[in-house]
Amino acid sequence: MATYNSIKELTRGLQQGAKLLNDMFLKRKTVAIRYDDALETLDGDENRLQHLISYGVIEQSGDTLELDDIYQRFFEEVLAVNEDINIALVQTYISKLKLDMDSYLAAESQQRRSMLLREVRHTFKSIENATRRNVVDLKRNVDDTYKQEHNFKIKELRLRDFDEKARLIHELTEQTEKVIKEQVIFFSNAMDIGLKQTVREVQEGLRDAAHGLIAISQQIIEYLNRIEYQSRLVKKVRQLKYLRDQFMIEQATNVNEVMAQTNDVWMERQPKYVTRVSLDFLRNDDAALDILSNIRRRLSNKTAVKSRLGGKIATKFLTGQIETLRAFNHQELLNGFLAQGTDLFNYVWHYPFTETVDDELRLVLFLQLASQYPERLRYTAETDMIRNIEYPVIYPR
């Protein structure tokens, strides 16, 4: 079987069959992919399909195809959808960590020690990442198993297995902490800034993982208690169904006594009874006056509401009317003012507008220009007067 010799070659090979690999990964748990269907997915290009088979990305068994276990686990790890909790990997990292520490102490050259120190830091981070990933995968698998698995027995077995894996993961975190505490000689000789920061981050990550494992264990206990209760309930229901089917339920159980003592009608609608007043009561009893007064008051309220309704809209209000709004270009007025030498009020007061503008509107325009463009105007303490209107003198800046 051919193998890829570089990352570039690997990525190029996977890219050629990306559409098929995506389809096979999505259907990895449900449908077996046939050779002809895979060929159709690749638009009939058999060379690309044979390339994936020859390089071991896809395994062929007769007329069916499936992803190679290595690539499937790789995709599941990267996409964080794997169902297997890889505890052995963390144990391997811990063993490698001890070996690298002992090798560092035995090494003589500084170059060799630097390489081993870098390996120790990398192994520490690998332990933290693998532990975090195991905790996340364990939490997801616990929830999925409880919610998706229909068989109570299988559900209970898988949850108990997850509980055991949570215990093993917790033991591995304790082993890592133990290694950090016991390797006093190594840390006294090799503790640099990078390693110190790495160890601190790993310890924080392991503490977070330990807290997550405690929550997962509590969730598993709660799920197991629910399963036990539901299993007992289903078992009783099946027993009652069997007795009913055999026409033995009344003789073998006290179902009649229990049903006689049960008055659960909370799902039924509450009945409402309408009491009609007799005509003799209305004619002859003085208490009927209160009833008639109440009815009259209700009817009068309805009449009052109707009387307050508006009448028909007059035709004159429905005819279209046009109202013209005058708008002035303030920027154009300002540009003209900046190009001459008089003050702002004189300029606006004598400006030749194309339409008739009264004194009040000219005063409004003066105030608008004075307030909108303070950065381009120079305000003075002088005042002047036109037609009994006193105004501040403002010049261009």
Short mmCIF file of C-alpha atoms in Angstrom, two decimals, residues 17 57 201 299 306 308 320 364 386:
data_model
loop_
_atom_site.label_atom_id
_atom_site.label_comp_id
_atom_site.label_asym_id
_atom_site.label_seq_id
_atom_site.Cartn_x
_atom_site.Cartn_y
_atom_site.Cartn_z
CA GLY A 17 -11.63 13.34 -2.54
CA VAL A 57 -7.61 6.52 3.14
CA GLU A 201 -0.84 26.43 33.16
CA LEU A 299 -76.98 47.79 28.46
CA LYS A 306 -71.93 53.24 20.57
CA ARG A 308 -69.34 57.96 21.31
CA GLY A 320 -55.81 66.10 -1.55
CA VAL A 364 -34.34 82.84 12.35
CA ILE A 386 -31.52 97.56 12.84
#
